[in-house]
Coordinates of C-alpha atoms in Angstrom, one line a residue:
Chain A
M1 CA -28.6 -9.6 26.5
A2 CA -29.9 -6.6 28.0
K3 CA -32.3 -4.6 26.1
Q4 CA -32.3 -0.8 26.7
F5 CA -33.6 2.5 25.2
M6 CA -30.5 4.5 24.5
K7 CA -29.2 7.5 22.9
G8 CA -26.9 6.8 19.9
C9 CA -23.7 8.6 21.3
E10 CA -24.3 6.7 24.7
A11 CA -25.1 3.3 23.1
V12 CA -21.8 3.4 21.1
A13 CA -19.8 4.4 24.2
E14 CA -21.4 1.7 26.2
A15 CA -20.7 -0.8 23.5
A16 CA -17.1 0.2 23.2
V17 CA -16.6 -0.3 27.1
L18 CA -18.4 -3.7 26.8
G19 CA -16.0 -4.4 24.1
G20 CA -13.0 -3.8 26.2
C21 CA -12.4 0.0 26.0
R22 CA -10.4 1.1 29.2
F23 CA -9.2 4.5 28.1
F24 CA -10.8 7.4 26.5
A25 CA -9.5 11.0 25.9
G26 CA -11.7 13.6 24.1
Y27 CA -12.6 17.2 23.7
P28 CA -15.9 18.8 23.7
I29 CA -17.6 19.5 20.3
T30 CA -21.2 19.2 19.2
P31 CA -22.8 16.7 18.4
Q32 CA -20.6 14.2 20.0
N33 CA -20.6 15.5 23.6
E34 CA -22.6 12.6 25.0
I35 CA -19.7 10.3 24.3
P36 CA -17.1 11.9 26.6
E37 CA -19.9 12.8 29.0
Y38 CA -20.9 9.0 29.3
M39 CA -17.3 7.9 29.3
S40 CA -16.3 10.4 32.1
S41 CA -18.5 8.4 34.6
R42 CA -18.7 4.8 33.0
L43 CA -15.0 4.2 32.5
P44 CA -14.0 4.8 36.0
E45 CA -16.7 2.3 37.0
A46 CA -15.2 -0.2 34.6
G47 CA -11.7 0.3 36.0
G48 CA -10.7 2.5 33.0
I49 CA -9.3 6.0 32.5
F50 CA -11.2 9.1 31.2
I51 CA -9.3 12.2 30.4
Q52 CA -10.8 15.5 29.1
G53 CA -7.8 16.6 26.8
E54 CA -6.9 20.2 26.2
S55 CA -7.6 19.8 22.5
E56 CA -8.6 17.1 19.9
V57 CA -4.8 17.0 19.1
A58 CA -3.7 16.2 22.6
S59 CA -6.5 13.7 23.0
V60 CA -5.7 11.6 20.1
N61 CA -2.1 11.5 21.3
M62 CA -3.2 10.4 24.6
V63 CA -4.9 7.5 22.9
Y64 CA -1.6 7.0 21.1
G65 CA 0.2 6.6 24.4
A66 CA -2.4 4.4 26.0
A67 CA -2.6 2.2 23.0
S68 CA 1.1 1.7 23.1
T69 CA 0.8 0.1 26.5
G70 CA -1.8 -2.4 25.1
T71 CA -4.8 -0.7 26.6
R72 CA -8.0 -0.5 24.5
A73 CA -8.3 3.1 23.9
M74 CA -10.8 5.3 22.0
T75 CA -11.5 8.9 21.1
S76 CA -14.4 10.6 19.4
S77 CA -15.1 13.8 17.9
S78 CA -17.1 15.6 15.1
S79 CA -15.9 16.7 11.8
P80 CA -13.7 19.7 12.5
G81 CA -12.3 17.9 15.5
I82 CA -11.7 15.0 13.3
S83 CA -9.5 17.2 11.1
L84 CA -7.4 18.2 14.1
K85 CA -7.1 14.4 15.0
T86 CA -5.8 13.3 11.6
E87 CA -2.2 14.1 12.6
G88 CA -2.4 11.5 15.4
I89 CA -4.3 8.9 13.3
S90 CA -1.6 8.9 10.8
Y91 CA 0.9 8.5 13.5
L92 CA -1.3 5.7 14.9
S93 CA -1.2 3.9 11.5
G94 CA 2.6 4.6 11.1
A95 CA 3.3 3.1 14.6
K96 CA 0.9 0.3 14.1
L97 CA -1.3 1.0 17.1
P98 CA -4.9 -0.2 17.6
A99 CA -7.4 2.4 18.6
L100 CA -11.0 3.3 17.9
I101 CA -12.0 6.6 16.5
V102 CA -15.8 7.7 16.4
N103 CA -16.7 10.6 14.2
V104 CA -20.3 11.8 14.8
S105 CA -20.2 14.1 11.7
R106 CA -21.8 17.4 11.1
G107 CA -22.0 20.1 8.4
G108 CA -18.8 21.3 6.7
P109 CA -16.6 22.5 5.5
G110 CA -14.9 24.9 8.0
L111 CA -16.9 25.3 11.3
G112 CA -20.0 24.4 9.1
S113 CA -22.9 23.6 11.3
I114 CA -23.4 21.6 14.3
Q115 CA -26.3 19.9 12.7
P116 CA -25.9 16.3 11.0
A117 CA -24.3 15.8 7.9
Q118 CA -22.4 13.2 5.9
S119 CA -19.7 15.5 4.7
D120 CA -16.5 13.5 5.7
Y121 CA -16.8 10.4 3.4
L122 CA -13.8 11.4 1.3
Q123 CA -11.8 12.3 4.5
S124 CA -12.8 9.0 6.4
T125 CA -12.0 6.7 3.2
K126 CA -9.1 8.4 1.5
A127 CA -7.0 10.6 3.7
L128 CA -7.2 10.4 7.6
G129 CA -4.0 12.3 7.7
H130 CA -0.9 12.4 5.6
G131 CA 1.1 9.4 4.2
G132 CA -1.5 7.4 2.3
H133 CA -2.6 5.1 4.9
R134 CA -6.2 3.7 5.3
L135 CA -8.5 2.7 8.0
L136 CA -11.4 0.2 8.4
V137 CA -14.3 2.6 8.3
F138 CA -17.6 1.4 9.3
A139 CA -20.7 3.3 8.8
P140 CA -23.8 1.9 10.9
Y141 CA -27.3 2.9 9.9
T142 CA -29.2 1.8 13.2
L143 CA -28.1 2.0 16.9
Q144 CA -28.0 -1.7 17.1
E145 CA -25.7 -2.1 14.1
A146 CA -23.5 0.8 15.8
V147 CA -23.4 -1.2 18.9
D148 CA -22.4 -4.4 17.3
I149 CA -19.7 -2.6 15.4
A150 CA -18.2 -0.7 18.3
Y151 CA -18.4 -3.9 20.4
D152 CA -16.0 -5.8 18.0
A153 CA -13.9 -2.9 16.7
F154 CA -10.8 -3.4 18.9
E155 CA -10.6 -7.0 17.7
Y156 CA -10.2 -5.7 14.3
A157 CA -7.8 -2.9 15.5
E158 CA -5.6 -5.6 17.4
R159 CA -5.9 -8.1 14.7
D160 CA -4.4 -5.6 12.1
R161 CA -2.4 -3.4 14.5
S162 CA -4.3 -0.5 12.8
P163 CA -6.9 2.1 14.0
V164 CA -10.5 1.6 13.2
M165 CA -13.2 4.4 12.5
I166 CA -16.7 4.4 13.2
L167 CA -18.5 7.1 11.0
M168 CA -21.8 7.8 12.5
D169 CA -23.5 11.2 11.5
G170 CA -25.2 13.6 14.1
C171 CA -28.7 11.9 13.5
L172 CA -27.5 8.6 14.6
G173 CA -25.5 10.1 17.5
S174 CA -28.8 12.0 18.8
I175 CA -31.7 9.5 18.0
M176 CA -32.8 7.1 20.7
E177 CA -33.6 3.5 20.0
M178 CA -33.9 0.0 21.7
V179 CA -30.5 -1.8 21.6
D180 CA -29.6 -5.2 22.8
L181 CA -26.3 -4.8 24.7
P182 CA -23.9 -7.7 24.7
P183 CA -21.9 -8.9 27.8
M184 CA -18.7 -7.4 29.0
K185 CA -15.8 -8.9 27.1
E186 CA -13.0 -10.8 29.0
L187 CA -9.6 -9.0 28.0
S188 CA -7.5 -12.0 28.8
N189 CA -7.1 -12.9 25.0
Q190 CA -5.9 -9.6 23.9
N191 CA -3.5 -9.8 21.2
T192 CA -0.9 -7.3 22.2
Q193 CA 1.7 -9.2 24.3
G194 CA 4.2 -9.4 21.6
W195 CA 4.7 -5.5 21.0
K196 CA 3.3 -3.3 23.9
V197 CA 5.6 -1.3 26.1
G198 CA 5.8 -1.4 29.9
Y199 CA 7.2 -4.1 32.3
D200 CA 4.6 -7.0 32.9
G201 CA 6.8 -8.8 35.6
V202 CA 9.1 -10.5 33.0
K203 CA 12.2 -8.9 31.9
R204 CA 12.9 -8.9 28.1
G205 CA 14.5 -6.8 25.6
A206 CA 13.8 -3.1 25.1
R207 CA 10.9 -2.3 22.8
M208 CA 10.2 0.6 20.5
I209 CA 7.0 1.9 19.2
T210 CA 7.4 4.7 16.6
S211 CA 6.2 5.7 13.1
I212 CA 9.9 6.7 11.9
Y213 CA 11.8 4.1 10.1
P214 CA 14.9 3.8 7.9
E215 CA 14.0 4.0 4.4
A216 CA 13.9 0.2 3.6
G217 CA 11.9 -0.4 6.6
L218 CA 9.2 2.3 5.8
E219 CA 8.9 0.8 2.2
S220 CA 8.6 -2.6 3.8
N221 CA 5.8 -1.4 6.1
N222 CA 3.9 0.4 3.3
K223 CA 4.1 -2.9 1.1
N224 CA 2.7 -4.8 4.2
S225 CA -0.1 -2.3 4.6
A226 CA -1.0 -2.4 1.0
A227 CA -1.3 -6.4 1.3
M228 CA -3.5 -5.7 4.3
Y229 CA -5.7 -3.4 2.6
K230 CA -6.1 -5.9 -0.2
K231 CA -7.0 -8.5 2.2
W232 CA -9.7 -6.3 3.8
Q233 CA -11.1 -6.0 0.3
E234 CA -11.4 -9.8 0.2
E235 CA -12.4 -10.5 3.7
D236 CA -13.8 -7.6 5.6
V237 CA -16.4 -5.8 3.4
K238 CA -19.7 -5.7 4.9
V239 CA -22.7 -4.6 2.9
E240 CA -26.5 -4.9 2.7
E241 CA -27.9 -5.6 -0.7
F242 CA -31.6 -4.9 -0.7
M243 CA -34.1 -5.8 -3.3
L244 CA -31.4 -5.9 -6.2
D245 CA -32.4 -9.4 -7.9
D246 CA -34.8 -7.5 -10.5
A247 CA -33.6 -4.1 -9.9
E248 CA -33.7 -1.6 -12.8
Y249 CA -32.8 1.3 -10.5
V250 CA -30.1 0.9 -7.8
V251 CA -29.8 3.6 -5.0
V252 CA -26.4 3.6 -3.2
A253 CA -26.5 5.0 0.2
Y254 CA -25.1 4.6 3.7
G255 CA -25.8 5.5 7.3
I256 CA -28.8 7.7 7.8
A257 CA -29.2 8.4 4.2
A258 CA -29.6 4.7 3.6
R259 CA -32.3 4.6 6.2
V260 CA -34.3 7.2 4.5
A261 CA -33.7 5.8 1.1
K262 CA -35.0 2.5 2.4
Q263 CA -38.3 3.8 3.2
A264 CA -38.6 5.6 -0.1
I265 CA -37.5 2.2 -2.0
M266 CA -40.3 0.2 -0.1
Q267 CA -42.8 2.9 -1.0
L268 CA -41.9 2.8 -4.7
R269 CA -41.7 -1.0 -4.7
G270 CA -45.4 -0.8 -3.6
Q271 CA -46.1 1.3 -6.6
G272 CA -44.4 -1.2 -8.8
C273 CA -41.0 0.4 -9.4
K274 CA -38.1 -2.2 -9.7
I275 CA -35.7 -0.5 -7.5
G276 CA -33.1 -1.7 -4.8
L277 CA -30.4 -0.5 -2.6
I278 CA -26.6 -1.2 -2.1
R279 CA -25.7 -0.1 1.4
P280 CA -22.1 -0.2 2.2
I281 CA -21.5 -0.8 5.9
T282 CA -17.8 -0.7 5.5
L283 CA -17.0 2.6 3.5
Y284 CA -13.3 1.2 3.4
P285 CA -13.1 -1.3 2.1
F286 CA -15.9 -0.3 -0.4
P287 CA -18.1 -3.2 -1.4
K288 CA -16.8 -3.6 -5.0
K289 CA -18.4 -7.1 -5.4
S290 CA -21.7 -5.9 -5.0
F291 CA -21.5 -3.7 -8.1
E292 CA -19.6 -6.4 -10.1
K293 CA -22.2 -9.0 -9.9
L294 CA -25.2 -6.6 -10.9
N295 CA -26.8 -7.6 -14.3
Y296 CA -26.1 -4.3 -16.1
N297 CA -28.4 -5.4 -19.0
N298 CA -31.2 -4.7 -16.6
I299 CA -29.9 -1.6 -14.9
K300 CA -31.3 1.7 -16.0
A301 CA -29.6 4.0 -13.6
F302 CA -27.8 4.4 -10.2
I303 CA -28.9 7.1 -7.8
D304 CA -26.3 8.1 -5.1
I305 CA -28.1 9.5 -2.1
E306 CA -25.9 11.3 0.5
M307 CA -26.4 14.0 3.2
T308 CA -23.9 16.2 1.6
I309 CA -23.5 18.2 -1.5
P310 CA -21.8 17.4 -3.7
A311 CA -22.0 13.6 -3.3
Q312 CA -18.7 12.2 -2.1
M313 CA -19.2 8.6 -2.8
Y314 CA -20.0 9.3 -6.4
D315 CA -16.2 8.7 -7.7
D316 CA -16.1 5.4 -6.0
I317 CA -19.4 4.3 -7.6
D318 CA -18.3 5.6 -11.0
L319 CA -15.1 3.5 -10.9
L320 CA -17.2 0.4 -10.7
V321 CA -20.0 1.3 -13.0
R322 CA -17.6 2.4 -15.7
G323 CA -20.2 4.0 -18.0
R324 CA -22.5 1.0 -18.0
A325 CA -25.4 3.0 -16.6
P326 CA -26.1 6.8 -15.7
I327 CA -25.3 7.9 -12.1
F328 CA -27.5 10.5 -10.6
E329 CA -27.0 12.1 -7.3
Y330 CA -29.3 13.7 -4.7
G331 CA -28.4 15.2 -1.3
R332 CA -29.2 17.8 1.2
S333 CA -26.3 19.4 3.2
G334 CA -25.3 22.1 5.7
G335 CA -27.4 20.2 8.4
I336 CA -30.7 20.2 6.5
L337 CA -31.8 16.5 6.7
L338 CA -33.1 14.2 4.1
D339 CA -36.7 13.5 4.3
D340 CA -39.0 10.8 2.8
D341 CA -40.7 13.1 0.3
G342 CA -37.5 14.8 -1.0
V343 CA -35.8 11.5 -1.5
T344 CA -38.7 9.9 -3.1
D345 CA -39.2 12.8 -5.6
A346 CA -35.6 12.7 -6.4
I347 CA -35.9 9.0 -7.3
K348 CA -39.0 9.7 -9.2
K349 CA -37.2 12.3 -11.4
V350 CA -34.8 9.6 -12.5
T351 CA -37.3 6.9 -12.9
G352 CA -39.3 9.3 -15.1
G353 CA -42.3 9.4 -12.6
Q354 CA -42.6 5.6 -13.2
A355 CA -45.0 3.9 -10.7
Chain B
M1 CA 44.2 -6.1 40.3
M2 CA 42.8 -3.2 38.6
E3 CA 39.4 -2.1 39.6
K4 CA 36.8 -1.0 37.1
I5 CA 35.5 2.3 38.2
Y6 CA 33.7 3.6 34.9
S7 CA 31.7 1.9 32.2
R8 CA 28.9 2.6 29.7
P9 CA 25.6 2.7 31.3
N10 CA 23.6 -0.6 30.9
C11 CA 20.8 1.0 29.1
I12 CA 22.9 2.7 26.3
V13 CA 23.3 0.6 23.1
P14 CA 27.1 0.0 22.6
M15 CA 27.5 2.1 19.4
Q16 CA 29.0 5.5 18.3
S17 CA 26.9 8.6 18.9
G18 CA 25.6 10.2 15.8
Y19 CA 25.3 13.4 17.5
C20 CA 27.4 16.1 16.2
P21 CA 31.0 16.5 17.7
G22 CA 30.6 18.6 21.1
C23 CA 26.7 18.4 21.2
L24 CA 25.6 18.0 24.7
H25 CA 22.6 15.9 23.8
S26 CA 25.2 13.1 24.1
T27 CA 25.9 14.0 27.6
A28 CA 22.2 14.4 28.6
T29 CA 21.7 10.9 27.1
K30 CA 24.4 9.5 29.2
I31 CA 23.5 11.0 32.5
I32 CA 19.7 10.0 32.1
A33 CA 20.9 6.5 31.5
E34 CA 23.2 6.4 34.5
V35 CA 20.3 7.6 36.8
I36 CA 18.0 4.9 35.3
D37 CA 20.6 2.4 36.1
E38 CA 21.5 3.6 39.5
L39 CA 17.7 3.6 40.3
G40 CA 17.5 0.0 39.1
Q41 CA 14.7 1.0 36.5
G42 CA 16.0 -0.2 33.2
H43 CA 13.4 -2.7 33.0
N44 CA 10.5 -0.5 34.1
V45 CA 11.1 2.7 32.3
I46 CA 9.2 4.1 29.3
N47 CA 10.7 7.1 27.4
V48 CA 8.5 9.1 25.1
L49 CA 10.6 11.0 22.4
P50 CA 9.5 13.8 20.4
V51 CA 10.7 15.2 17.0
G52 CA 14.0 16.8 16.5
C53 CA 17.6 15.9 17.3
S54 CA 16.3 14.7 20.8
S55 CA 14.4 11.9 18.8
M56 CA 17.8 10.4 18.1
G57 CA 17.6 8.9 21.6
L58 CA 15.7 6.1 19.8
L59 CA 18.9 5.0 18.5
Y60 CA 20.8 5.1 21.8
W61 CA 18.8 4.0 24.8
K62 CA 18.1 0.5 25.3
I63 CA 14.8 0.9 27.1
D64 CA 11.2 0.9 26.2
M65 CA 10.4 3.8 24.0
V66 CA 7.5 5.4 22.2
G67 CA 8.3 8.0 19.4
S68 CA 5.6 10.7 19.3
A69 CA 4.5 13.6 17.0
H70 CA 6.1 16.9 17.2
G71 CA 5.3 18.6 20.6
R72 CA 2.9 15.9 21.7
A73 CA 5.1 13.9 23.8
P74 CA 3.4 15.2 27.2
A75 CA 0.1 14.0 25.8
V76 CA 1.5 10.6 24.6
A77 CA 3.2 10.3 28.0
T78 CA 0.0 11.2 29.8
G79 CA -1.7 8.2 28.2
I80 CA 1.2 5.8 28.9
K81 CA 1.4 6.9 32.6
R82 CA -2.3 6.7 33.3
S83 CA -2.5 3.2 31.7
R84 CA 0.6 2.1 33.6
P85 CA 1.0 4.1 36.8
D86 CA 3.9 1.9 38.1
S87 CA 6.2 2.4 35.2
L88 CA 8.8 5.3 35.2
V89 CA 7.7 7.4 32.3
F90 CA 9.7 10.4 31.0
T91 CA 9.7 12.5 28.0
Y92 CA 13.0 14.1 26.5
Q93 CA 12.1 17.1 24.3
G94 CA 13.8 19.9 22.7
D95 CA 12.9 23.6 23.0
G96 CA 11.3 23.9 19.5
D97 CA 9.1 20.7 20.4
L98 CA 8.3 21.6 23.8
A99 CA 8.3 25.5 24.0
A100 CA 6.6 26.3 20.5
I101 CA 4.5 23.6 18.9
G102 CA 4.0 21.7 22.1
L103 CA 3.1 24.6 24.4
A104 CA -0.4 23.4 25.0
E105 CA 0.5 19.8 25.7
I106 CA 3.3 20.6 28.1
L107 CA 1.4 23.2 30.0
S108 CA -1.6 21.2 30.2
A109 CA 0.0 18.1 31.2
A110 CA 1.9 20.0 33.9
N111 CA -1.3 21.7 35.1
R112 CA -3.0 18.4 35.5
G113 CA -0.2 17.1 37.5
E114 CA 0.5 14.2 35.4
K115 CA 2.9 11.9 37.3
F116 CA 5.6 11.8 34.8
T117 CA 8.8 13.7 34.3
V118 CA 9.8 15.9 31.4
I119 CA 13.4 16.6 30.6
F120 CA 13.8 19.6 28.5
A121 CA 17.0 20.0 26.5
N122 CA 17.2 23.7 25.6
N123 CA 19.9 24.6 22.9
S124 CA 18.1 27.7 21.6
T125 CA 17.8 26.4 18.1
Y126 CA 16.0 23.9 15.8
G127 CA 18.9 21.6 15.5
M128 CA 17.7 18.9 13.2
T129 CA 16.1 21.2 10.8
G130 CA 19.4 23.3 10.4
G131 CA 19.2 26.1 12.8
Q132 CA 16.1 28.1 12.6
M133 CA 15.1 30.6 15.3
A134 CA 13.6 28.8 18.3
P135 CA 11.4 30.2 21.1
T136 CA 14.5 30.1 23.2
T137 CA 16.8 31.9 20.8
L138 CA 18.5 34.6 22.6
I139 CA 18.1 38.5 21.6
G140 CA 20.7 39.1 19.0
Q141 CA 21.4 35.5 18.6
K142 CA 21.6 34.6 14.9
S143 CA 19.7 31.8 13.1
T144 CA 18.9 31.0 9.6
T145 CA 15.4 32.6 10.0
S146 CA 16.8 35.6 12.1
K147 CA 19.9 36.3 10.0
K148 CA 20.6 39.6 11.7
G149 CA 19.9 38.1 15.3
R150 CA 16.6 37.7 17.1
D151 CA 14.7 40.9 17.2
A152 CA 12.3 41.2 20.4
E153 CA 10.3 43.7 18.4
T154 CA 9.0 41.2 16.0
A155 CA 10.0 37.8 17.7
G156 CA 9.4 38.6 21.3
H157 CA 11.8 37.5 24.0
P158 CA 13.1 33.9 24.6
I159 CA 10.6 32.0 26.5
K160 CA 11.5 30.8 30.0
M161 CA 9.6 27.4 30.6
C162 CA 10.7 26.8 34.2
E163 CA 9.4 30.2 35.2
L164 CA 6.2 29.4 33.6
I165 CA 5.6 25.9 34.9
K166 CA 6.7 26.7 38.5
E167 CA 3.5 29.3 38.7
L168 CA 1.2 26.1 38.3
A169 CA -0.1 24.5 41.4
A170 CA 0.3 20.9 40.7
P171 CA 4.1 20.4 39.5
V172 CA 6.3 19.0 42.4
F173 CA 9.7 19.6 41.1
V174 CA 10.8 22.3 38.6
A175 CA 14.6 23.0 38.1
R176 CA 17.1 24.3 35.5
Y177 CA 20.5 23.0 35.1
T178 CA 23.4 23.4 32.6
L179 CA 25.6 21.0 31.1
N180 CA 28.6 23.4 30.5
N181 CA 31.1 21.7 32.7
P182 CA 31.5 18.5 34.8
Q183 CA 30.5 20.3 38.1
N184 CA 27.3 21.3 36.6
I185 CA 26.7 18.0 34.8
R186 CA 26.8 16.3 38.3
K187 CA 24.3 18.9 39.5
A188 CA 21.9 18.1 36.5
K189 CA 22.2 14.4 37.2
Q190 CA 21.2 14.8 40.7
G191 CA 18.2 16.9 39.7
I192 CA 17.2 14.2 37.3
K193 CA 17.7 11.6 39.9
K194 CA 15.4 13.6 42.3
A195 CA 12.7 14.1 39.7
F196 CA 12.6 10.3 38.9
Q197 CA 12.6 9.5 42.7
Y198 CA 9.7 11.8 43.3
Q199 CA 7.8 10.1 40.4
L200 CA 8.7 6.5 41.8
D201 CA 7.5 7.8 45.2
G202 CA 4.1 8.6 43.4
K203 CA 4.5 12.3 43.5
G204 CA 3.2 14.6 40.8
F205 CA 4.7 16.2 37.7
S206 CA 8.5 16.9 37.6
F207 CA 10.2 19.2 34.9
V208 CA 14.1 19.3 34.5
E209 CA 15.4 21.8 32.0
L210 CA 18.9 21.4 30.7
L211 CA 20.8 24.2 29.1
T212 CA 22.6 22.7 26.2
N213 CA 24.5 23.8 22.9
C214 CA 24.4 23.4 19.2
P215 CA 28.0 24.0 17.8
T216 CA 26.9 23.0 14.3
N217 CA 24.0 25.5 14.1
W218 CA 25.6 28.1 16.2
G219 CA 28.5 27.9 13.8
V220 CA 31.2 27.8 16.5
E221 CA 33.7 25.1 17.7
P222 CA 32.6 23.1 20.6
L223 CA 34.6 24.7 23.3
D224 CA 33.5 28.2 22.1
S225 CA 29.9 26.9 22.1
L226 CA 30.4 26.4 26.0
K227 CA 32.0 29.7 26.2
Y228 CA 28.9 31.3 24.5
M229 CA 26.6 29.4 27.0
E230 CA 28.6 30.8 29.9
E231 CA 28.5 34.3 28.5
N232 CA 25.0 34.5 27.1
T233 CA 22.6 31.5 27.7
M234 CA 23.3 31.0 31.3
K235 CA 23.0 34.6 32.0
Y236 CA 19.6 34.7 30.7
F237 CA 18.3 31.3 31.8
E238 CA 18.7 31.3 35.5
Q239 CA 19.9 28.0 36.8
K240 CA 18.1 26.9 40.0
V241 CA 15.5 24.8 41.6
F242 CA 12.3 26.8 41.2
K243 CA 10.1 24.6 43.1
D244 CA 10.6 21.4 45.3
E245 CA 7.8 20.0 47.0
E246 CA 10.0 18.5 49.8
E247 CA 11.7 21.7 50.5
S248 CA 8.7 23.9 50.7
K249 CA 7.1 21.7 53.4

């Protein structure tokens, strides 16, 4: 393990390379430019390919092409660029191709702002393109967590033959932290031999990778996807449950918002407030069980804290809480960051200034 | 003893074509397959198919194929060829796909000099969606979205892709052929073969345009569609080799 002080975008790019990424195509957009910049020199060193595409649309389709040859392929962008990539992400899902997509999100809607925001929760978890497909969506809150997720992302993608998304906002992309970098992965055990296109020295029947199917085939694929999403819910949820045992107030937050909220929670705990945190690490599948096992006799309120207005995770929480406690929301948006005092004051308004 | 002098190419699936009667996509599909066979590349070729009638190649070719989104085939082929430089990679795209929604992808791939081949079937219409005006529809040619004929005042002039692409520095072979008669079909086949051979030799981007027809959406009998091509399409879209790296040396 090599400890290094790295910037978020570069750390996640390096972790992807160590995890086997050998193809990157992307297009400049702030605040994720350090990913393509890093990849442009790092990938050739590692025997990989870097292409600066003519657009986000072209870049995700280059990834689609590379992925169809069994190459571990990745693209990154920020919110408006991810919107453009959603066509290609839908096709990746439809054609059952593994790939990694990183969204270093910024303020929206529209051109929005280039500053950090968490305004893409609904897009990431509900509709990364047309057709009703889902992705595994990971939302790290430290650079080490981002590194660990990026390092293993291609194993998930190849296991499922489905693209994977890492959603990290502009804060995580821009901060610098110490990270432990894992060793370079061997690519010999890649799980792509049975379907990838391209001649490998052994003559075989022709192969086809496409997202168009006859009706019965398409429905059968959709049923398989539905079963896969259920399995994700059973087996792949990642969540941090923090100080929930005696909690009367439960904060729900992910990514950078969870980091700020955690500080506030520790401060309030110090003042005697019984408060805890559910931090989804996978946004999809959402950590339903963390809500199911709570003791609702104890709980006075939930507080959904997100760096976006209105809160987007609210409906997912509401479906699980089912009226057993009130849900409050607090956020900042437009590129205005959450801070300790703002979050602490917002929580105190809910707890009635208790503590 | 009778000698077998003609048979179905190895890399065509033995089934009936679903292309409309008289549609030259069938001819293009066949001659591309013949070239692949003649070059002994059936095992080593990867075809990228777009959206539109040309996507029906997914049914007929017996080679590795990747279906892509509308207009994006050159981007997909870029990802494939860069990852598999030894494969023979080509796209087979129609005019709505390549010359409208996919303009950025085709021009950028050509400009980067990606080392694959684009075969562009130009029939001046959106065939699969039912005959809407294409970027290549001729002035005065009727379509379901230009019922009185294409009007240059509002729709501009038919776009000449070979003439655009030949101006870029990177492409090594740019040519337009027509499939209206056996003699021209043979010429087109030789052009495709040259483009593929250049690619196998590690040379850069090659672009082969094929003028084709659409009897169904032009609303004419197959033979009359050939006559229309000869009297109109072939007069507007000049058939020649616009750029050949070997010959310019």
